[in-house]
mmCIF file of C-alpha atoms in Angstrom:
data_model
loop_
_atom_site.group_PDB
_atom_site.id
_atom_site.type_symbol
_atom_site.label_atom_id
_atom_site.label_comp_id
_atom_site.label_asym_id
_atom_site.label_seq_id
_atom_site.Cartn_x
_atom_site.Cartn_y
_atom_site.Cartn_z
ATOM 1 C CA UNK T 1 7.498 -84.270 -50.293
ATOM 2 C CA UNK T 2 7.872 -86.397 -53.177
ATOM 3 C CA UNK T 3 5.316 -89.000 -54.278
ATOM 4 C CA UNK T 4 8.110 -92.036 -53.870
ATOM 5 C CA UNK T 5 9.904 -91.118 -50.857
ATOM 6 C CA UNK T 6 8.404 -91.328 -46.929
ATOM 7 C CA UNK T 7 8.791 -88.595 -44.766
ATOM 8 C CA UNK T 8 12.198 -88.918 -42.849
ATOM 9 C CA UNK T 9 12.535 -85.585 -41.363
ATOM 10 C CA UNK T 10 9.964 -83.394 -39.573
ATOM 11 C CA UNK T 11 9.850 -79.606 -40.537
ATOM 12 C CA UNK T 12 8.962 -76.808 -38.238
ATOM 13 C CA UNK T 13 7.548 -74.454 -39.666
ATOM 14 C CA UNK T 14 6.604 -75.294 -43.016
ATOM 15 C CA UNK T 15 6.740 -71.119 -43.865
ATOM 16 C CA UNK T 16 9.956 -69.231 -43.279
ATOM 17 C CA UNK T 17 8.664 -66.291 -41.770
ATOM 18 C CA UNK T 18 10.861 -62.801 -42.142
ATOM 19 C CA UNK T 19 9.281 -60.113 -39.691
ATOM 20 C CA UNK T 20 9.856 -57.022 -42.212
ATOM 21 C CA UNK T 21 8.624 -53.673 -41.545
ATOM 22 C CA UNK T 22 7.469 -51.648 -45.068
ATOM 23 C CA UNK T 23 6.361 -48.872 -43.235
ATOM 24 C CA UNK T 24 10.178 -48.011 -42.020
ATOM 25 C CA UNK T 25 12.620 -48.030 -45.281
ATOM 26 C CA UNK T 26 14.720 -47.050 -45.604
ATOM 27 C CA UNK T 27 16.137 -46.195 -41.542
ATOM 28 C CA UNK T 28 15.393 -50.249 -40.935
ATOM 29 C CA UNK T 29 17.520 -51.518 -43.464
ATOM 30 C CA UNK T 30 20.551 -48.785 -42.709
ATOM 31 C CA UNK T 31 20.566 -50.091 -38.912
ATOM 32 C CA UNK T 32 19.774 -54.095 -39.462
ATOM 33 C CA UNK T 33 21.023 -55.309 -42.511
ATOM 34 C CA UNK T 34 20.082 -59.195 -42.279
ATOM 35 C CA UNK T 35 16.805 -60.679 -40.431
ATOM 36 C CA UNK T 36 16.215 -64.368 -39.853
ATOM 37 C CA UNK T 37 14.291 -66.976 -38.733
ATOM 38 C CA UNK T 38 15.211 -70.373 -37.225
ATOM 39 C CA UNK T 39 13.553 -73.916 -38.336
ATOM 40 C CA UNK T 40 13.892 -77.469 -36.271
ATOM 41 C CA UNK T 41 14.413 -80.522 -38.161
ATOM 42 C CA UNK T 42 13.186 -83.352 -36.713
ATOM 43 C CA UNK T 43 14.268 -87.336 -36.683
ATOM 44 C CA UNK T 44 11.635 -89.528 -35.397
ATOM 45 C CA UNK T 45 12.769 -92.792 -36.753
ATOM 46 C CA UNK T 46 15.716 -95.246 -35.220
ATOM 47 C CA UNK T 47 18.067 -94.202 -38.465
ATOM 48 C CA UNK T 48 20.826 -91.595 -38.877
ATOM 49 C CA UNK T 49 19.294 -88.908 -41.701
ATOM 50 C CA UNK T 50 21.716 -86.490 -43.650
ATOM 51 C CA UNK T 51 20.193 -83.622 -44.428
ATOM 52 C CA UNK T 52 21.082 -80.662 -47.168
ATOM 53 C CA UNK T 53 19.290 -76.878 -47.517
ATOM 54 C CA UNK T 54 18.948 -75.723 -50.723
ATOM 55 C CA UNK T 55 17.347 -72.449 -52.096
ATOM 56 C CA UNK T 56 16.340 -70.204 -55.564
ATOM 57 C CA UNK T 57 18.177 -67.681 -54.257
ATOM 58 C CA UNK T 58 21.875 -68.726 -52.891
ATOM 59 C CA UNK T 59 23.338 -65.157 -53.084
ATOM 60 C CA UNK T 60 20.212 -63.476 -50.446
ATOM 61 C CA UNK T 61 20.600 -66.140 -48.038
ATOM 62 C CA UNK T 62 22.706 -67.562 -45.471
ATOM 63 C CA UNK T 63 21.988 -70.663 -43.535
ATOM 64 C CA UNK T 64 24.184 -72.465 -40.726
ATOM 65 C CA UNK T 65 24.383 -75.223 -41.335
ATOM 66 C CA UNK T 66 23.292 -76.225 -44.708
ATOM 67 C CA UNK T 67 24.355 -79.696 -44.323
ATOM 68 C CA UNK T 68 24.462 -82.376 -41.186
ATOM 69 C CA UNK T 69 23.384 -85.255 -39.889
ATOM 70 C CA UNK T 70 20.646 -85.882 -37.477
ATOM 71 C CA UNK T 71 20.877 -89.126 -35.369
ATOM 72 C CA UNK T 72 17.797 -91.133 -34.492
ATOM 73 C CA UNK T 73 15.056 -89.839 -32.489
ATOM 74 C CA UNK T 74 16.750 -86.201 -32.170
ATOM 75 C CA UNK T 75 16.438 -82.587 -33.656
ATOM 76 C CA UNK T 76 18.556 -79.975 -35.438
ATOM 77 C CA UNK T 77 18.240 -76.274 -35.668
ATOM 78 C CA UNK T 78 18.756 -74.436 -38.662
ATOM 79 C CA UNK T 79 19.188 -70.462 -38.847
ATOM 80 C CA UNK T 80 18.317 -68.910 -41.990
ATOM 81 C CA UNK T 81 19.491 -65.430 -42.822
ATOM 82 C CA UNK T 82 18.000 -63.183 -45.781
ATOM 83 C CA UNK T 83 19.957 -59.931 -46.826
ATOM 84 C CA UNK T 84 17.699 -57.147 -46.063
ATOM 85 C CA UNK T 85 16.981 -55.652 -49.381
ATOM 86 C CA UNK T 86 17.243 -51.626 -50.394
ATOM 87 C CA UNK T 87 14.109 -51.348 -50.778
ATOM 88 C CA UNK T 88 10.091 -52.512 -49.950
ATOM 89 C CA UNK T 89 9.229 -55.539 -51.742
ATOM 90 C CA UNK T 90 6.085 -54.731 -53.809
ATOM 91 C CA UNK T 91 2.505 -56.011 -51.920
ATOM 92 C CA UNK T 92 5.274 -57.862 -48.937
ATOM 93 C CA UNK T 93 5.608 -60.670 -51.487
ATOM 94 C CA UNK T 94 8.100 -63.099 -52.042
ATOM 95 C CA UNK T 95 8.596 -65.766 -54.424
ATOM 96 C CA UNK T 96 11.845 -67.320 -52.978
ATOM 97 C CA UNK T 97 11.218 -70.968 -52.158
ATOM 98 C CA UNK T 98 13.443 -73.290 -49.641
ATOM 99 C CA UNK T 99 13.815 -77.404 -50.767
ATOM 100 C CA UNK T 100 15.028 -79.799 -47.772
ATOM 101 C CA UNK T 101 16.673 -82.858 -48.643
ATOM 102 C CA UNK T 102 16.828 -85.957 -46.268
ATOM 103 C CA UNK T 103 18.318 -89.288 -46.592
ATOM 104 C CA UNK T 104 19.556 -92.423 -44.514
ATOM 105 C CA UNK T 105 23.298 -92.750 -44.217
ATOM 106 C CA UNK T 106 25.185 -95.305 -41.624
ATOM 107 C CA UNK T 107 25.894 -94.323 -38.015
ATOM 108 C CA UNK T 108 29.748 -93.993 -38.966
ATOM 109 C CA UNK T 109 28.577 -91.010 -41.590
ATOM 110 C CA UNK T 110 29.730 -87.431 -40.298
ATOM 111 C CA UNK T 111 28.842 -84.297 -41.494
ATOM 112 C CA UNK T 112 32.109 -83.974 -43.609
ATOM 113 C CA UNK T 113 31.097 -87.318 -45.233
ATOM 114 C CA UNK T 114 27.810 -85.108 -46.813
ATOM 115 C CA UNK T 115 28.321 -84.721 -50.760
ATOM 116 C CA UNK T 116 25.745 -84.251 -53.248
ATOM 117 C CA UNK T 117 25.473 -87.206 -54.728
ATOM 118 C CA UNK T 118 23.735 -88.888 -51.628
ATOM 119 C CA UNK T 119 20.729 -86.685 -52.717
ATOM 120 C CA UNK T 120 20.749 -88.166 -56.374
ATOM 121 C CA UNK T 121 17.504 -89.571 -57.233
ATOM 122 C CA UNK T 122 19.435 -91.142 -60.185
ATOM 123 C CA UNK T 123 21.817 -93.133 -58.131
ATOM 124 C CA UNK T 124 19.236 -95.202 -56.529
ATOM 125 C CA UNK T 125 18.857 -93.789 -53.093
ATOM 126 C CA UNK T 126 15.716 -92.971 -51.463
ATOM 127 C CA UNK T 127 15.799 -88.977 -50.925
ATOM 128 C CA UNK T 128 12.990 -86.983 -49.033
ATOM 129 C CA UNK T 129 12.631 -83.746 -50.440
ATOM 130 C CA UNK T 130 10.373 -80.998 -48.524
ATOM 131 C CA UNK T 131 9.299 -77.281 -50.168
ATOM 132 C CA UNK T 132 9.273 -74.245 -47.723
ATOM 133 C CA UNK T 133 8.181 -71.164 -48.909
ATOM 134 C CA UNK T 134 9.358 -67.692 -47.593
ATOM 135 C CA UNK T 135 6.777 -65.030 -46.174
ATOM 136 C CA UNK T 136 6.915 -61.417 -45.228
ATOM 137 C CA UNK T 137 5.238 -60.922 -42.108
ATOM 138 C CA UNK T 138 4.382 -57.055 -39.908
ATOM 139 C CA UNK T 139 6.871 -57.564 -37.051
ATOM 140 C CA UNK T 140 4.421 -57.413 -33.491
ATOM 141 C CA UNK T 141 3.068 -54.242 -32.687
ATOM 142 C CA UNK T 142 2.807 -52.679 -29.309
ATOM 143 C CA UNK T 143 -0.164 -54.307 -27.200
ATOM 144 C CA UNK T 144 -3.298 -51.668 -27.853
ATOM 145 C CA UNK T 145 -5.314 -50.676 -24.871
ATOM 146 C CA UNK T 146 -8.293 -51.814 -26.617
ATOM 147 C CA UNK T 147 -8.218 -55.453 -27.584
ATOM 148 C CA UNK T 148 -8.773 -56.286 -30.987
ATOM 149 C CA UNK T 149 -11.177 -58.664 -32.455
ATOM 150 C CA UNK T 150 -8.572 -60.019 -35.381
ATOM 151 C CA UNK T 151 -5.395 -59.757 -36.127
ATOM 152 C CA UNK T 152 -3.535 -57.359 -38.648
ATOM 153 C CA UNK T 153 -0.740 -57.329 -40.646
ATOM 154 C CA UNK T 154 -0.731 -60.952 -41.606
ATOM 155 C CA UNK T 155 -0.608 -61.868 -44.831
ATOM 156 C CA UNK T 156 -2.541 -65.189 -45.767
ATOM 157 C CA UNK T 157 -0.637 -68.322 -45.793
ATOM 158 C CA UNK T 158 0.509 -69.579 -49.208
ATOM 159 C CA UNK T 159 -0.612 -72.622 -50.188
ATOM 160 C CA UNK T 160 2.522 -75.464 -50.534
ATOM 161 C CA UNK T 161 1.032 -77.360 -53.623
ATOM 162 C CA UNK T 162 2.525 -75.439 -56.495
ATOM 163 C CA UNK T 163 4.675 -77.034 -58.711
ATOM 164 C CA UNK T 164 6.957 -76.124 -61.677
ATOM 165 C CA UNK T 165 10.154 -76.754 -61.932
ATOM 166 C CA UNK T 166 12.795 -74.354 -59.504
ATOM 167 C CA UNK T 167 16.061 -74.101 -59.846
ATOM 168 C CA UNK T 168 17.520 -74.809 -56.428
ATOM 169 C CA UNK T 169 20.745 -74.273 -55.579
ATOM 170 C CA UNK T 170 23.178 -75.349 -51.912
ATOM 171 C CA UNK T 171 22.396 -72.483 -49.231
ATOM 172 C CA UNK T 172 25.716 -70.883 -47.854
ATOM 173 C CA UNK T 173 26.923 -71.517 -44.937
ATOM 174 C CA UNK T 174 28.181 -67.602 -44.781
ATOM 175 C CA UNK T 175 27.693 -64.193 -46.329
ATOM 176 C CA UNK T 176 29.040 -60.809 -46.094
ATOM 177 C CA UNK T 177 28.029 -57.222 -47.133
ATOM 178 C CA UNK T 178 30.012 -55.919 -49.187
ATOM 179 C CA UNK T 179 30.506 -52.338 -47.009
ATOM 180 C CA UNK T 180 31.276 -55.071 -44.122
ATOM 181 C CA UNK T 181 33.844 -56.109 -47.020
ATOM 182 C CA UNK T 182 35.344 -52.197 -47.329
ATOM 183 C CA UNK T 183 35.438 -51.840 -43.422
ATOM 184 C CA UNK T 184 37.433 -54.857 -43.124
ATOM 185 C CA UNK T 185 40.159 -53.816 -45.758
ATOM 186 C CA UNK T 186 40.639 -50.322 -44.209
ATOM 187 C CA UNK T 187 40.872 -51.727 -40.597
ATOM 188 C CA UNK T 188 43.752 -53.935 -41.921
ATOM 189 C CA UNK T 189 45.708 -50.995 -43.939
ATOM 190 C CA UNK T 190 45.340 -48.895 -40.871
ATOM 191 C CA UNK T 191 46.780 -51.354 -38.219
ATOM 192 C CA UNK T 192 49.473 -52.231 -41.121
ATOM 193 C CA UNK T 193 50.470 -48.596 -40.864
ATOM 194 C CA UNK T 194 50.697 -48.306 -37.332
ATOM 195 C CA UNK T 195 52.663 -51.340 -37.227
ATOM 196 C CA UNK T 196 55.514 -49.889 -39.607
ATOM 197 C CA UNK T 197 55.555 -46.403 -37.510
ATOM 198 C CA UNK T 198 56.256 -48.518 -34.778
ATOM 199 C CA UNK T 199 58.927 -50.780 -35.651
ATOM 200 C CA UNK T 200 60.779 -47.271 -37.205
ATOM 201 C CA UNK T 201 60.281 -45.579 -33.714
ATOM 202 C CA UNK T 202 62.020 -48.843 -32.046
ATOM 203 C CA UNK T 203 64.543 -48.924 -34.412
ATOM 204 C CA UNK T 204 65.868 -45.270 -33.960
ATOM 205 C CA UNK T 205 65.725 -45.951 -30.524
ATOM 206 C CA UNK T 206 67.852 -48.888 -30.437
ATOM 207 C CA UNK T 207 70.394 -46.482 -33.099
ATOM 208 C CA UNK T 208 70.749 -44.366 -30.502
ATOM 209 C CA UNK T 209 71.624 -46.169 -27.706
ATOM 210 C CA UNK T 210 73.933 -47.958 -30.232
ATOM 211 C CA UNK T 211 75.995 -44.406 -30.739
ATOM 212 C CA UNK T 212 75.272 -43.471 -26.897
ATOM 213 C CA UNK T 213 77.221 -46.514 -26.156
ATOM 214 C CA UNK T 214 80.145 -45.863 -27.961
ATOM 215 C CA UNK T 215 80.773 -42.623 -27.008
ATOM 216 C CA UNK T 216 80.685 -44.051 -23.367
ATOM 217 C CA UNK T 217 83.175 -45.989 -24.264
ATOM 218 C CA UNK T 218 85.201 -43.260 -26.343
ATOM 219 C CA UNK T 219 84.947 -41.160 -23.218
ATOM 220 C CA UNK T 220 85.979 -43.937 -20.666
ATOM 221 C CA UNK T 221 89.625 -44.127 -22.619
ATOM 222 C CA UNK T 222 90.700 -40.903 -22.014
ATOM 223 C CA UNK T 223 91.654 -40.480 -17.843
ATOM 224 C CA UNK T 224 88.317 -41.539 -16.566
ATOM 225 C CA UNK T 225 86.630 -38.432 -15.405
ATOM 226 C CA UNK T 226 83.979 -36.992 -17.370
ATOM 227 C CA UNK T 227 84.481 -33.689 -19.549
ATOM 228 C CA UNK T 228 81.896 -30.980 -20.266
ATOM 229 C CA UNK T 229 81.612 -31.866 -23.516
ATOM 230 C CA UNK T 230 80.951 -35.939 -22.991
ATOM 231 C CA UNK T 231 78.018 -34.424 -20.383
ATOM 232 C CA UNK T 232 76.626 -31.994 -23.301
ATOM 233 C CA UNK T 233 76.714 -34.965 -25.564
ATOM 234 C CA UNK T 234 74.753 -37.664 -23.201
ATOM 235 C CA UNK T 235 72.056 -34.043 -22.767
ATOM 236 C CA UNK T 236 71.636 -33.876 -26.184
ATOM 237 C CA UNK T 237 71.371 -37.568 -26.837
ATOM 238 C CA UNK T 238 69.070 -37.639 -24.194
ATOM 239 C CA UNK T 239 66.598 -34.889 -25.475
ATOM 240 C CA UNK T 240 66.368 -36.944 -29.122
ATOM 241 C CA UNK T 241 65.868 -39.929 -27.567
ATOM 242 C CA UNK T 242 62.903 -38.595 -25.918
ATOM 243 C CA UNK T 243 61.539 -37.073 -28.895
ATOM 244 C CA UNK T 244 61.864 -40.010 -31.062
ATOM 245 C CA UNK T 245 59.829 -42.127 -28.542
ATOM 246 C CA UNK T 246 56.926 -39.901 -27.835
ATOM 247 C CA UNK T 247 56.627 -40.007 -31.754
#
């Protein structure tokens, strides 16, 4: 929190806290290819507070939403997604770091209304900023038999005090992988495809009956009873006609 600014928004948890398995790369990562973790945001004063998620490392995560507005005496739920990476991050450490803006805005303010420059220390306004870290933690393991004195698997928690100066950057609202990227783009050529063998089958179809039609009517000139041949014709008509539509 900074040094000139009250708190405006409670935080909970003050760790975002990925449950990440080292022991299974690379099978995990194959079958889940994002894990997250949820945090609340809560407004305990009689104000409306805008609120904006930023992070060091905009192209790993996704958070919905990254932006809002929490009215007075009230909470918000944030989901924050993280990329699983290829590969075991060395010693489960992580050095990505969260910041949470907060500010007051007027009742009438929406979530559309949220633009960066209500977050501008430099303008004047009075902006609550809060520092989450990230931490690897052993998912839960199967309850043992034998009940265990301590828990394992935990790393320590990191203390919140360090400073320096991070270069954070607006959370997305959405992200995709990019073989969810190549799936899509096949799906769509394949349907397109099928579409166009479709539309050729209906339109032979409707040729036919077209020239079925008009020999009808060639045949319905002559005395009005129906010759061998006109009978041979409709057969034959009728045995492309069925080929063309189980195509």
């Amino acid at each position: 929190m900074g040094s000139d600014s009250k708190e405006l928004l409670g935080i909970e948890p003050l760790e975002l806290r990925f449950p990440f398995d080292s022991l299974s790369f690379p099978a995990r990562v194959e079958t889940k290819k994002q894990i997250s973790c949820s945090m609340q945001l809560t407004n305990r004063t009689d104000d409306y507070i805008a609120f904006k998620v930023k992070t060091t490392s905009p192209k790993k995560y996704c958070v919905r939403p990254n932006s809002g507005i929490v009215p007075p005496r009230s909470t918000s739920d944030v989901i924050v997604s993280m990329q699983a990476p290829r590969e075991a991050p060395a010693d489960m450490q992580c050095k990505d770091k969260f910041l949470v803006q907060s500010v007051v805005v007027t009742e009438s303010t929406t979530t559309k209304d949220v633009t960066a420059d209500m977050f501008n220390k430099g303008s004047g306004n009075v902006v609550d900023e809060r520092k989450l870290k990230v931490v690897y933690v052993q998912p839960p393991r199967p309850p043992s038999p034998v009940r265990e004195g301590s828990e394992e698997g935990s790393p320590p928690r990191p203390s919140l005090s360090e400073g320096g100066n991070l270069n954070y950057q607006d959370a997305t609202r959405a992200h995709k992988d990019p073989e969810d990227v190549t799936s899509d783009s096949e799906t769509s050529a394949l349907v397109s495809r099928l579409t166009e063998e479709r539309n050729s089958a209906i339109q032979q179809n409707n040729k036919l009956l077209e020239e079925m039609d008009l020999v009808r009517r060639e045949i319905s000139k002559q005395n009005g009873g129906f010759p061998f041949v006109f009978v041979v014709v409709i057969a034959l008509l009728g045995i492309l006609l069925g080929y063309v539509i189980k195509r």
